PDB file of C-alpha atoms in Angstrom:
ATOM      1  CA  UNK A   1     -36.679 -26.788 -12.356  1.00 49.00           C
ATOM      2  CA  UNK A   2     -36.954 -24.762  -9.145  1.00 56.00           C
ATOM      3  CA  UNK A   3     -36.415 -21.013  -8.864  1.00 53.00           C
ATOM      4  CA  UNK A   4     -33.224 -21.608  -6.870  1.00 58.00           C
ATOM      5  CA  UNK A   5     -31.872 -23.938  -9.579  1.00 60.00           C
ATOM      6  CA  UNK A   6     -32.702 -21.416 -12.305  1.00 65.00           C
ATOM      7  CA  UNK A   7     -31.024 -18.669 -10.260  1.00 68.00           C
ATOM      8  CA  UNK A   8     -27.884 -20.769  -9.805  1.00 73.00           C
ATOM      9  CA  UNK A   9     -27.811 -21.574 -13.514  1.00 80.00           C
ATOM     10  CA  UNK A  10     -28.134 -17.920 -14.488  1.00 87.00           C
ATOM     11  CA  UNK A  11     -25.451 -17.018 -11.931  1.00 87.00           C
ATOM     12  CA  UNK A  12     -23.065 -19.511 -13.531  1.00 87.00           C
ATOM     13  CA  UNK A  13     -23.788 -18.139 -17.001  1.00 90.00           C
ATOM     14  CA  UNK A  14     -23.253 -14.612 -15.667  1.00 90.00           C
ATOM     15  CA  UNK A  15     -19.880 -15.496 -14.152  1.00 90.00           C
ATOM     16  CA  UNK A  16     -18.851 -17.262 -17.364  1.00 88.00           C
ATOM     17  CA  UNK A  17     -19.728 -14.099 -19.291  1.00 90.00           C
ATOM     18  CA  UNK A  18     -17.626 -12.071 -16.853  1.00 90.00           C
ATOM     19  CA  UNK A  19     -14.628 -14.375 -17.201  1.00 86.00           C
ATOM     20  CA  UNK A  20     -14.993 -14.289 -21.003  1.00 86.00           C
ATOM     21  CA  UNK A  21     -14.857 -10.480 -20.812  1.00 88.00           C
ATOM     22  CA  UNK A  22     -11.805 -10.650 -18.549  1.00 82.00           C
ATOM     23  CA  UNK A  23     -10.212 -13.175 -20.915  1.00 77.00           C
ATOM     24  CA  UNK A  24     -10.699 -10.794 -23.843  1.00 78.00           C
ATOM     25  CA  UNK A  25      -8.779  -8.012 -22.082  1.00 78.00           C
ATOM     26  CA  UNK A  26      -5.342  -9.684 -22.175  1.00 70.00           C
ATOM     27  CA  UNK A  27      -4.982  -9.141 -25.909  1.00 69.00           C
ATOM     28  CA  UNK A  28      -6.639  -5.700 -25.834  1.00 74.00           C
ATOM     29  CA  UNK A  29      -4.503  -4.053 -23.160  1.00 75.00           C
ATOM     30  CA  UNK A  30      -1.117  -5.428 -24.246  1.00 70.00           C
ATOM     31  CA  UNK A  31      -0.384  -2.459 -26.503  1.00 75.00           C
ATOM     32  CA  UNK A  32      -1.806   0.157 -24.109  1.00 83.00           C
ATOM     33  CA  UNK A  33       0.213  -0.854 -21.049  1.00 78.00           C
ATOM     34  CA  UNK A  34       3.317  -0.756 -23.215  1.00 78.00           C
ATOM     35  CA  UNK A  35       2.697   2.965 -23.788  1.00 85.00           C
ATOM     36  CA  UNK A  36       1.514   4.122 -20.352  1.00 87.00           C
ATOM     37  CA  UNK A  37       2.364   2.961 -16.802  1.00 88.00           C
ATOM     38  CA  UNK A  38       0.199   0.077 -15.622  1.00 85.00           C
ATOM     39  CA  UNK A  39      -0.717   1.817 -12.361  1.00 89.00           C
ATOM     40  CA  UNK A  40      -1.866   4.877 -14.320  1.00 93.00           C
ATOM     41  CA  UNK A  41      -3.915   2.631 -16.572  1.00 92.00           C
ATOM     42  CA  UNK A  42      -5.571   1.027 -13.526  1.00 92.00           C
ATOM     43  CA  UNK A  43      -6.240   4.405 -11.892  1.00 95.00           C
ATOM     44  CA  UNK A  44      -7.869   5.970 -14.966  1.00 95.00           C
ATOM     45  CA  UNK A  45      -9.850   2.811 -15.653  1.00 94.00           C
ATOM     46  CA  UNK A  46     -11.350   2.496 -12.188  1.00 96.00           C
ATOM     47  CA  UNK A  47     -11.933   6.230 -11.635  1.00 96.00           C
ATOM     48  CA  UNK A  48     -14.055   6.255 -14.816  1.00 97.00           C
ATOM     49  CA  UNK A  49     -15.824   3.077 -13.706  1.00 96.00           C
ATOM     50  CA  UNK A  50     -16.494   4.528 -10.245  1.00 96.00           C
ATOM     51  CA  UNK A  51     -17.886   7.775 -11.674  1.00 96.00           C
ATOM     52  CA  UNK A  52     -20.234   5.844 -13.974  1.00 96.00           C
ATOM     53  CA  UNK A  53     -21.426   3.540 -11.174  1.00 96.00           C
ATOM     54  CA  UNK A  54     -22.059   6.378  -8.727  1.00 95.00           C
ATOM     55  CA  UNK A  55     -24.085   8.310 -11.316  1.00 95.00           C
ATOM     56  CA  UNK A  56     -26.099   5.294 -12.463  1.00 94.00           C
ATOM     57  CA  UNK A  57     -26.701   3.726  -9.046  1.00 94.00           C
ATOM     58  CA  UNK A  58     -26.755   6.711  -6.692  1.00 93.00           C
ATOM     59  CA  UNK A  59     -30.104   5.658  -5.161  1.00 94.00           C
ATOM     60  CA  UNK A  60     -29.200   1.962  -4.536  1.00 93.00           C
ATOM     61  CA  UNK A  61     -25.879   3.185  -3.122  1.00 92.00           C
ATOM     62  CA  UNK A  62     -27.646   5.536  -0.715  1.00 90.00           C
ATOM     63  CA  UNK A  63     -30.035   2.754   0.368  1.00 92.00           C
ATOM     64  CA  UNK A  64     -27.238   0.347   1.309  1.00 90.00           C
ATOM     65  CA  UNK A  65     -27.010   1.470   4.906  1.00 87.00           C
ATOM     66  CA  UNK A  66     -23.844   2.244   6.827  1.00 90.00           C
ATOM     67  CA  UNK A  67     -22.847  -1.341   7.673  1.00 92.00           C
ATOM     68  CA  UNK A  68     -23.288  -2.700   4.159  1.00 92.00           C
ATOM     69  CA  UNK A  69     -21.578   0.341   2.650  1.00 93.00           C
ATOM     70  CA  UNK A  70     -18.525  -0.176   4.877  1.00 95.00           C
ATOM     71  CA  UNK A  71     -18.434  -3.864   3.946  1.00 95.00           C
ATOM     72  CA  UNK A  72     -18.599  -3.036   0.240  1.00 94.00           C
ATOM     73  CA  UNK A  73     -15.906  -0.387   0.598  1.00 95.00           C
ATOM     74  CA  UNK A  74     -13.660  -2.852   2.466  1.00 96.00           C
ATOM     75  CA  UNK A  75     -14.177  -5.453  -0.286  1.00 96.00           C
ATOM     76  CA  UNK A  76     -13.288  -2.843  -2.906  1.00 96.00           C
ATOM     77  CA  UNK A  77     -10.107  -1.880  -1.053  1.00 96.00           C
ATOM     78  CA  UNK A  78      -9.166  -5.583  -0.832  1.00 95.00           C
ATOM     79  CA  UNK A  79      -9.661  -5.961  -4.571  1.00 94.00           C
ATOM     80  CA  UNK A  80      -7.750  -2.756  -5.310  1.00 94.00           C
ATOM     81  CA  UNK A  81      -4.753  -3.821  -3.218  1.00 95.00           C
ATOM     82  CA  UNK A  82      -4.866  -7.247  -4.908  1.00 93.00           C
ATOM     83  CA  UNK A  83      -4.751  -5.532  -8.326  1.00 87.00           C
ATOM     84  CA  UNK A  84      -1.744  -3.481  -7.230  1.00 87.00           C
ATOM     85  CA  UNK A  85       0.149  -6.480  -5.813  1.00 89.00           C
ATOM     86  CA  UNK A  86      -0.603  -8.492  -8.935  1.00 84.00           C
ATOM     87  CA  UNK A  87       0.740  -5.661 -11.102  1.00 81.00           C
ATOM     88  CA  UNK A  88       3.909  -5.310  -9.011  1.00 82.00           C
ATOM     89  CA  UNK A  89       4.370  -9.078  -9.138  1.00 82.00           C
ATOM     90  CA  UNK A  90       3.924  -9.140 -12.908  1.00 75.00           C
ATOM     91  CA  UNK A  91       6.749  -6.605 -13.252  1.00 71.00           C
ATOM     92  CA  UNK A  92       9.067  -9.085 -11.511  1.00 76.00           C
ATOM     93  CA  UNK A  93       8.041 -12.421 -13.028  1.00 70.00           C
ATOM     94  CA  UNK A  94       6.794 -13.867 -16.317  1.00 65.00           C
ATOM     95  CA  UNK A  95       3.169 -13.419 -17.433  1.00 64.00           C
ATOM     96  CA  UNK A  96       2.610 -17.187 -17.530  1.00 60.00           C
ATOM     97  CA  UNK A  97       3.775 -17.665 -13.932  1.00 65.00           C
ATOM     98  CA  UNK A  98       1.762 -14.617 -12.874  1.00 69.00           C
ATOM     99  CA  UNK A  99      -1.365 -16.093 -14.461  1.00 70.00           C
ATOM    100  CA  UNK A 100      -0.872 -19.415 -12.711  1.00 69.00           C
ATOM    101  CA  UNK A 101      -0.123 -17.945  -9.274  1.00 75.00           C
ATOM    102  CA  UNK A 102      -3.021 -15.477  -9.508  1.00 78.00           C
ATOM    103  CA  UNK A 103      -5.322 -18.411 -10.248  1.00 78.00           C
ATOM    104  CA  UNK A 104      -4.370 -19.942  -6.933  1.00 80.00           C
ATOM    105  CA  UNK A 105      -7.281 -18.014  -5.428  1.00 83.00           C
ATOM    106  CA  UNK A 106      -9.185 -21.169  -6.331  1.00 81.00           C
ATOM    107  CA  UNK A 107      -7.174 -22.991  -3.631  1.00 83.00           C
ATOM    108  CA  UNK A 108      -7.289 -20.189  -1.059  1.00 86.00           C
ATOM    109  CA  UNK A 109     -11.067 -19.693  -1.370  1.00 87.00           C
ATOM    110  CA  UNK A 110     -12.277 -22.989   0.189  1.00 85.00           C
ATOM    111  CA  UNK A 111      -9.604 -22.762   2.894  1.00 85.00           C
ATOM    112  CA  UNK A 112     -10.667 -19.230   3.855  1.00 87.00           C
ATOM    113  CA  UNK A 113     -14.354 -20.217   3.695  1.00 87.00           C
ATOM    114  CA  UNK A 114     -13.648 -23.019   6.144  1.00 84.00           C
ATOM    115  CA  UNK A 115     -11.474 -20.943   8.492  1.00 85.00           C
ATOM    116  CA  UNK A 116     -13.571 -17.761   8.535  1.00 87.00           C
ATOM    117  CA  UNK A 117     -17.145 -19.011   8.196  1.00 81.00           C
ATOM    118  CA  UNK A 118     -16.912 -22.764   8.924  1.00 80.00           C
ATOM    119  CA  UNK A 119     -18.268 -23.548   5.454  1.00 77.00           C
ATOM    120  CA  UNK A 120     -17.550 -27.201   4.729  1.00 76.00           C
ATOM    121  CA  UNK A 121     -17.360 -28.481   1.162  1.00 75.00           C
ATOM    122  CA  UNK A 122     -18.071 -31.983  -0.211  1.00 76.00           C
ATOM    123  CA  UNK A 123     -15.171 -34.036  -1.528  1.00 75.00           C
ATOM    124  CA  UNK A 124     -16.243 -33.304  -5.118  1.00 75.00           C
ATOM    125  CA  UNK A 125     -15.556 -29.602  -4.545  1.00 76.00           C
ATOM    126  CA  UNK A 126     -12.057 -30.272  -3.203  1.00 80.00           C
ATOM    127  CA  UNK A 127     -11.406 -32.514  -6.222  1.00 82.00           C
ATOM    128  CA  UNK A 128     -12.614 -29.724  -8.506  1.00 80.00           C
ATOM    129  CA  UNK A 129     -10.230 -27.292  -6.772  1.00 83.00           C
ATOM    130  CA  UNK A 130      -7.348 -29.705  -7.438  1.00 83.00           C
ATOM    131  CA  UNK A 131      -8.366 -30.121 -11.090  1.00 82.00           C
ATOM    132  CA  UNK A 132      -8.559 -26.338 -11.519  1.00 79.00           C
ATOM    133  CA  UNK A 133      -5.089 -25.848 -10.054  1.00 79.00           C
ATOM    134  CA  UNK A 134      -3.656 -28.604 -12.274  1.00 81.00           C
ATOM    135  CA  UNK A 135      -5.383 -27.131 -15.319  1.00 78.00           C
ATOM    136  CA  UNK A 136      -3.963 -23.685 -14.602  1.00 74.00           C
ATOM    137  CA  UNK A 137      -0.500 -25.203 -14.243  1.00 74.00           C
ATOM    138  CA  UNK A 138      -0.747 -27.044 -17.569  1.00 76.00           C
ATOM    139  CA  UNK A 139      -2.041 -23.891 -19.293  1.00 67.00           C
ATOM    140  CA  UNK A 140       0.499 -21.476 -17.877  1.00 61.00           C
ATOM    141  CA  UNK A 141       3.707 -23.051 -16.651  1.00 62.00           C
ATOM    142  CA  UNK A 142       6.837 -23.893 -18.593  1.00 62.00           C
ATOM    143  CA  UNK A 143       9.036 -23.407 -15.551  1.00 58.00           C
ATOM    144  CA  UNK A 144       8.651 -22.139 -12.036  1.00 54.00           C
ATOM    145  CA  UNK A 145      10.916 -20.357  -9.607  1.00 61.00           C
ATOM    146  CA  UNK A 146       9.910 -18.677  -6.350  1.00 62.00           C
ATOM    147  CA  UNK A 147      11.023 -15.049  -6.339  1.00 70.00           C
ATOM    148  CA  UNK A 148       9.740 -11.676  -5.125  1.00 79.00           C
ATOM    149  CA  UNK A 149       7.304 -11.480  -8.049  1.00 77.00           C
ATOM    150  CA  UNK A 150       5.791 -14.853  -7.203  1.00 77.00           C
ATOM    151  CA  UNK A 151       5.398 -13.912  -3.522  1.00 85.00           C
ATOM    152  CA  UNK A 152       3.686 -10.623  -4.393  1.00 88.00           C
ATOM    153  CA  UNK A 153       1.365 -12.399  -6.819  1.00 83.00           C
ATOM    154  CA  UNK A 154       0.599 -15.097  -4.262  1.00 85.00           C
ATOM    155  CA  UNK A 155      -0.395 -12.362  -1.792  1.00 91.00           C
ATOM    156  CA  UNK A 156      -2.694 -10.893  -4.444  1.00 89.00           C
ATOM    157  CA  UNK A 157      -4.274 -14.313  -4.991  1.00 87.00           C
ATOM    158  CA  UNK A 158      -4.982 -14.592  -1.263  1.00 90.00           C
ATOM    159  CA  UNK A 159      -6.661 -11.156  -1.311  1.00 95.00           C
ATOM    160  CA  UNK A 160      -8.724 -12.079  -4.383  1.00 92.00           C
ATOM    161  CA  UNK A 161      -9.866 -15.183  -2.510  1.00 90.00           C
ATOM    162  CA  UNK A 162     -10.734 -13.104   0.545  1.00 94.00           C
ATOM    163  CA  UNK A 163     -12.755 -10.787  -1.705  1.00 94.00           C
ATOM    164  CA  UNK A 164     -14.649 -13.741  -3.202  1.00 92.00           C
ATOM    165  CA  UNK A 165     -15.370 -15.199   0.246  1.00 92.00           C
ATOM    166  CA  UNK A 166     -16.433 -11.872   1.736  1.00 93.00           C
ATOM    167  CA  UNK A 167     -18.601 -11.008  -1.250  1.00 92.00           C
ATOM    168  CA  UNK A 168     -20.299 -14.383  -1.088  1.00 89.00           C
ATOM    169  CA  UNK A 169     -20.987 -13.942   2.626  1.00 89.00           C
ATOM    170  CA  UNK A 170     -22.166 -10.297   2.584  1.00 90.00           C
ATOM    171  CA  UNK A 171     -23.796  -9.742  -0.805  1.00 85.00           C
ATOM    172  CA  UNK A 172     -27.590  -9.846  -1.105  1.00 84.00           C
ATOM    173  CA  UNK A 173     -29.551  -9.935  -4.354  1.00 77.00           C
ATOM    174  CA  UNK A 174     -31.349  -6.675  -3.529  1.00 85.00           C
ATOM    175  CA  UNK A 175     -28.048  -4.895  -2.810  1.00 89.00           C
ATOM    176  CA  UNK A 176     -26.222  -5.873  -6.015  1.00 90.00           C
ATOM    177  CA  UNK A 177     -26.315  -2.405  -7.618  1.00 93.00           C
ATOM    178  CA  UNK A 178     -25.229  -0.536  -4.501  1.00 94.00           C
ATOM    179  CA  UNK A 179     -22.622  -3.118  -3.439  1.00 94.00           C
ATOM    180  CA  UNK A 180     -21.007  -3.227  -6.873  1.00 94.00           C
ATOM    181  CA  UNK A 181     -20.864   0.580  -7.008  1.00 95.00           C
ATOM    182  CA  UNK A 182     -19.234   1.005  -3.588  1.00 96.00           C
ATOM    183  CA  UNK A 183     -16.690  -1.732  -4.382  1.00 96.00           C
ATOM    184  CA  UNK A 184     -15.642   0.062  -7.568  1.00 96.00           C
ATOM    185  CA  UNK A 185     -15.256   3.267  -5.530  1.00 96.00           C
ATOM    186  CA  UNK A 186     -12.922   1.418  -3.133  1.00 96.00           C
ATOM    187  CA  UNK A 187     -10.870  -0.018  -6.006  1.00 96.00           C
ATOM    188  CA  UNK A 188     -10.592   3.414  -7.639  1.00 97.00           C
ATOM    189  CA  UNK A 189      -9.441   5.000  -4.376  1.00 96.00           C
ATOM    190  CA  UNK A 190      -6.629   2.459  -3.970  1.00 95.00           C
ATOM    191  CA  UNK A 191      -5.471   2.639  -7.595  1.00 94.00           C
ATOM    192  CA  UNK A 192      -5.551   6.452  -7.621  1.00 96.00           C
ATOM    193  CA  UNK A 193      -3.649   6.663  -4.311  1.00 95.00           C
ATOM    194  CA  UNK A 194      -0.870   4.458  -5.710  1.00 93.00           C
ATOM    195  CA  UNK A 195      -0.214   7.007  -8.477  1.00 94.00           C
ATOM    196  CA  UNK A 196       0.076  10.004  -6.118  1.00 94.00           C
ATOM    197  CA  UNK A 197       3.819   9.602  -5.345  1.00 91.00           C
ATOM    198  CA  UNK A 198       4.588  10.429  -8.994  1.00 89.00           C
ATOM    199  CA  UNK A 199       2.005  13.201  -9.319  1.00 91.00           C
ATOM    200  CA  UNK A 200      -1.175  11.303 -10.147  1.00 91.00           C
ATOM    201  CA  UNK A 201      -2.147   9.241 -13.187  1.00 93.00           C
ATOM    202  CA  UNK A 202      -1.215  10.155 -16.733  1.00 93.00           C
ATOM    203  CA  UNK A 203      -3.998   9.945 -19.318  1.00 93.00           C
ATOM    204  CA  UNK A 204      -4.122   7.457 -22.227  1.00 92.00           C
ATOM    205  CA  UNK A 205      -1.835   8.627 -25.046  1.00 91.00           C
ATOM    206  CA  UNK A 206      -4.277   8.428 -27.994  1.00 91.00           C
ATOM    207  CA  UNK A 207      -7.788   7.591 -29.182  1.00 91.00           C
ATOM    208  CA  UNK A 208      -7.114   3.869 -29.554  1.00 90.00           C
ATOM    209  CA  UNK A 209      -5.879   3.690 -25.982  1.00 90.00           C
ATOM    210  CA  UNK A 210      -8.945   5.612 -24.783  1.00 94.00           C
ATOM    211  CA  UNK A 211     -11.240   3.053 -26.450  1.00 93.00           C
ATOM    212  CA  UNK A 212      -9.494   0.230 -24.584  1.00 90.00           C
ATOM    213  CA  UNK A 213      -9.570   2.144 -21.286  1.00 93.00           C
ATOM    214  CA  UNK A 214     -13.309   2.847 -21.646  1.00 95.00           C
ATOM    215  CA  UNK A 215     -14.000  -0.822 -22.445  1.00 94.00           C
ATOM    216  CA  UNK A 216     -11.955  -1.866 -19.426  1.00 92.00           C
ATOM    217  CA  UNK A 217     -13.716   0.675 -17.216  1.00 94.00           C
ATOM    218  CA  UNK A 218     -17.327   0.204 -18.247  1.00 95.00           C
ATOM    219  CA  UNK A 219     -17.510  -3.411 -19.439  1.00 94.00           C
ATOM    220  CA  UNK A 220     -14.603  -5.268 -17.807  1.00 90.00           C
ATOM    221  CA  UNK A 221     -14.849  -3.089 -14.685  1.00 92.00           C
ATOM    222  CA  UNK A 222     -18.291  -1.736 -13.765  1.00 93.00           C
ATOM    223  CA  UNK A 223     -20.494  -4.277 -15.569  1.00 94.00           C
ATOM    224  CA  UNK A 224     -18.348  -7.246 -14.558  1.00 93.00           C
ATOM    225  CA  UNK A 225     -18.357  -6.239 -10.885  1.00 93.00           C
ATOM    226  CA  UNK A 226     -22.135  -5.851 -10.990  1.00 93.00           C
ATOM    227  CA  UNK A 227     -22.632  -9.305 -12.500  1.00 93.00           C
ATOM    228  CA  UNK A 228     -20.134 -10.949 -10.120  1.00 91.00           C
ATOM    229  CA  UNK A 229     -21.769  -9.316  -7.094  1.00 92.00           C
ATOM    230  CA  UNK A 230     -25.224 -10.491  -8.180  1.00 93.00           C
ATOM    231  CA  UNK A 231     -24.015 -13.984  -9.161  1.00 91.00           C
ATOM    232  CA  UNK A 232     -22.362 -14.589  -5.791  1.00 89.00           C
ATOM    233  CA  UNK A 233     -25.714 -14.180  -4.045  1.00 89.00           C
ATOM    234  CA  UNK A 234     -26.747 -17.427  -5.764  1.00 87.00           C
ATOM    235  CA  UNK A 235     -23.735 -19.712  -5.282  1.00 85.00           C
ATOM    236  CA  UNK A 236     -21.069 -20.633  -2.688  1.00 85.00           C
ATOM    237  CA  UNK A 237     -17.766 -18.760  -2.850  1.00 86.00           C
ATOM    238  CA  UNK A 238     -15.683 -21.817  -3.788  1.00 82.00           C
ATOM    239  CA  UNK A 239     -18.010 -22.695  -6.659  1.00 84.00           C
ATOM    240  CA  UNK A 240     -17.731 -19.107  -7.917  1.00 86.00           C
ATOM    241  CA  UNK A 241     -13.917 -19.262  -7.714  1.00 85.00           C
ATOM    242  CA  UNK A 242     -13.831 -22.491  -9.735  1.00 83.00           C
ATOM    243  CA  UNK A 243     -16.102 -21.050 -12.425  1.00 84.00           C
ATOM    244  CA  UNK A 244     -13.883 -17.959 -12.618  1.00 84.00           C
ATOM    245  CA  UNK A 245     -10.769 -20.069 -13.278  1.00 78.00           C
ATOM    246  CA  UNK A 246     -12.073 -20.361 -16.839  1.00 77.00           C
ATOM    247  CA  UNK A 247     -10.584 -16.877 -17.393  1.00 75.00           C
ATOM    248  CA  UNK A 248      -7.228 -18.175 -18.743  1.00 72.00           C
ATOM    249  CA  UNK A 249      -9.138 -20.612 -20.967  1.00 75.00           C
ATOM    250  CA  UNK A 250     -11.016 -17.697 -22.527  1.00 76.00           C
ATOM    251  CA  UNK A 251      -7.784 -15.679 -22.704  1.00 72.00           C
ATOM    252  CA  UNK A 252      -6.068 -18.496 -24.609  1.00 73.00           C
ATOM    253  CA  UNK A 253      -9.108 -18.880 -26.877  1.00 76.00           C
ATOM    254  CA  UNK A 254      -9.163 -15.172 -27.781  1.00 74.00           C
ATOM    255  CA  UNK A 255      -5.392 -15.211 -28.374  1.00 71.00           C
ATOM    256  CA  UNK A 256      -5.784 -18.118 -30.818  1.00 75.00           C
ATOM    257  CA  UNK A 257      -8.820 -16.589 -32.581  1.00 79.00           C
ATOM    258  CA  UNK A 258      -7.023 -13.254 -33.052  1.00 70.00           C
ATOM    259  CA  UNK A 259      -3.870 -14.933 -34.332  1.00 72.00           C
ATOM    260  CA  UNK A 260      -1.702 -13.883 -31.378  1.00 64.00           C
ATOM    261  CA  UNK A 261      -0.928 -17.461 -30.307  1.00 66.00           C
ATOM    262  CA  UNK A 262      -1.066 -20.885 -31.946  1.00 72.00           C
ATOM    263  CA  UNK A 263      -3.291 -23.622 -30.552  1.00 74.00           C
ATOM    264  CA  UNK A 264      -1.224 -26.129 -28.566  1.00 75.00           C
ATOM    265  CA  UNK A 265      -1.772 -29.400 -26.753  1.00 77.00           C
ATOM    266  CA  UNK A 266      -1.054 -27.633 -23.463  1.00 74.00           C
ATOM    267  CA  UNK A 267      -3.942 -25.236 -24.100  1.00 71.00           C
ATOM    268  CA  UNK A 268      -6.299 -28.103 -24.891  1.00 78.00           C
ATOM    269  CA  UNK A 269      -5.190 -30.222 -21.924  1.00 80.00           C
ATOM    270  CA  UNK A 270      -5.174 -27.403 -19.379  1.00 77.00           C
ATOM    271  CA  UNK A 271      -8.465 -26.024 -20.654  1.00 74.00           C
ATOM    272  CA  UNK A 272     -10.074 -29.472 -20.457  1.00 80.00           C
ATOM    273  CA  UNK A 273      -9.044 -29.845 -16.795  1.00 78.00           C
ATOM    274  CA  UNK A 274     -10.416 -26.415 -15.865  1.00 76.00           C
ATOM    275  CA  UNK A 275     -13.694 -27.092 -17.683  1.00 75.00           C
ATOM    276  CA  UNK A 276     -13.959 -30.516 -16.035  1.00 80.00           C
ATOM    277  CA  UNK A 277     -13.617 -28.852 -12.631  1.00 78.00           C
ATOM    278  CA  UNK A 278     -16.338 -26.347 -13.501  1.00 74.00           C
ATOM    279  CA  UNK A 279     -18.725 -29.056 -14.672  1.00 71.00           C
ATOM    280  CA  UNK A 280     -18.000 -31.047 -11.525  1.00 72.00           C
ATOM    281  CA  UNK A 281     -19.097 -28.242  -9.178  1.00 68.00           C
ATOM    282  CA  UNK A 282     -22.080 -27.474 -11.407  1.00 66.00           C
ATOM    283  CA  UNK A 283     -23.386 -31.020 -11.782  1.00 62.00           C
ATOM    284  CA  UNK A 284     -22.578 -32.466  -8.337  1.00 58.00           C
ATOM    285  CA  UNK A 285     -25.216 -30.414  -6.434  1.00 55.00           C
ATOM    286  CA  UNK A 286     -27.893 -31.391  -8.953  1.00 54.00           C
ATOM    287  CA  UNK A 287     -26.915 -35.049  -8.658  1.00 50.00           C
ATOM    288  CA  UNK A 288     -27.190 -34.878  -4.869  1.00 52.00           C
ATOM    289  CA  UNK A 289     -30.647 -33.289  -5.140  1.00 50.00           C
ATOM    290  CA  UNK A 290     -31.873 -36.066  -7.453  1.00 51.00           C
ATOM    291  CA  UNK A 291     -30.287 -38.940  -5.556  1.00 46.00           C
ATOM    292  CA  UNK A 292     -33.011 -39.538  -2.888  1.00 43.00           C
ATOM    293  CA  UNK A 293     -35.731 -39.761  -5.526  1.00 38.00           C
ATOM    294  CA  UNK A 294     -33.652 -42.151  -7.613  1.00 34.00           C
ATOM    295  CA  UNK A 295     -32.931 -44.322  -4.571  1.00 33.00           C
ATOM    296  CA  UNK A 296     -36.650 -44.533  -3.812  1.00 29.00           C
ATOM    297  CA  UNK A 297     -37.373 -45.526  -7.410  1.00 30.00           C
ATOM    298  CA  UNK A 298     -34.820 -48.357  -7.292  1.00 30.00           C
ATOM    299  CA  UNK A 299     -36.167 -49.628  -3.989  1.00 29.00           C
ATOM    300  CA  UNK A 300     -39.714 -49.783  -5.388  1.00 25.00           C
TER     301      UNK A 300
END
């Protein structure tokens, strides 16, 4: 196994860990966001995450250089605006529809990669994108109606895709600490600014809420951004987007394990399609690498 193959494998495992963390948050934050405004929750979460990242990675942040720092800040602002639009959309539509439409970044990502950077994908990748979208639909949708909430969420999905594409194009393995820190700073700035019209963010109401906020800030925020930034230096943006569509699969799994939801055929079917798409983008490149040697063997 080559170093590049090992790096890609570790990157996939890292992204899967990140999506598992994200999937665990749906059950955790449900009670908290019922007792404090969602925008306040986002602001407190990312301000804490930004403070931790700046303290821990002050030197890598300083070494980024002006151009890379501006790129990272722009990516963070993109992500922050996407979070805000997704939240506003969720207030106007059902959680299941929001989850499906947000996951459409898996469709936007290869299109933006092609339009912005002329990155062409093999047919197996496009098939994996289709399988992911179908899997998300089976997992999430019981009905669908286009309204203001759907349009806002669709805009957030496009921005998430743009973030994935830009991160894949600009991130370098040696810059992972600094780039992840500056992105969190950008996200925090956007989320904090959104709370200013009503006087700034309110703090979590009790100790239990603080525990969830700290987990969201340090594990689901700072650590996850660091791992995603590093992982995207080792894989194409579209492949990363497909791997990250396992988030609703993990969310459904945690909901079943914690007794919040019952296991259904829709969960199994949708999850199977998403996992099939992930395996397709993981195995296809390895198959293409082995194919010339296999062809030579058959000819001999």
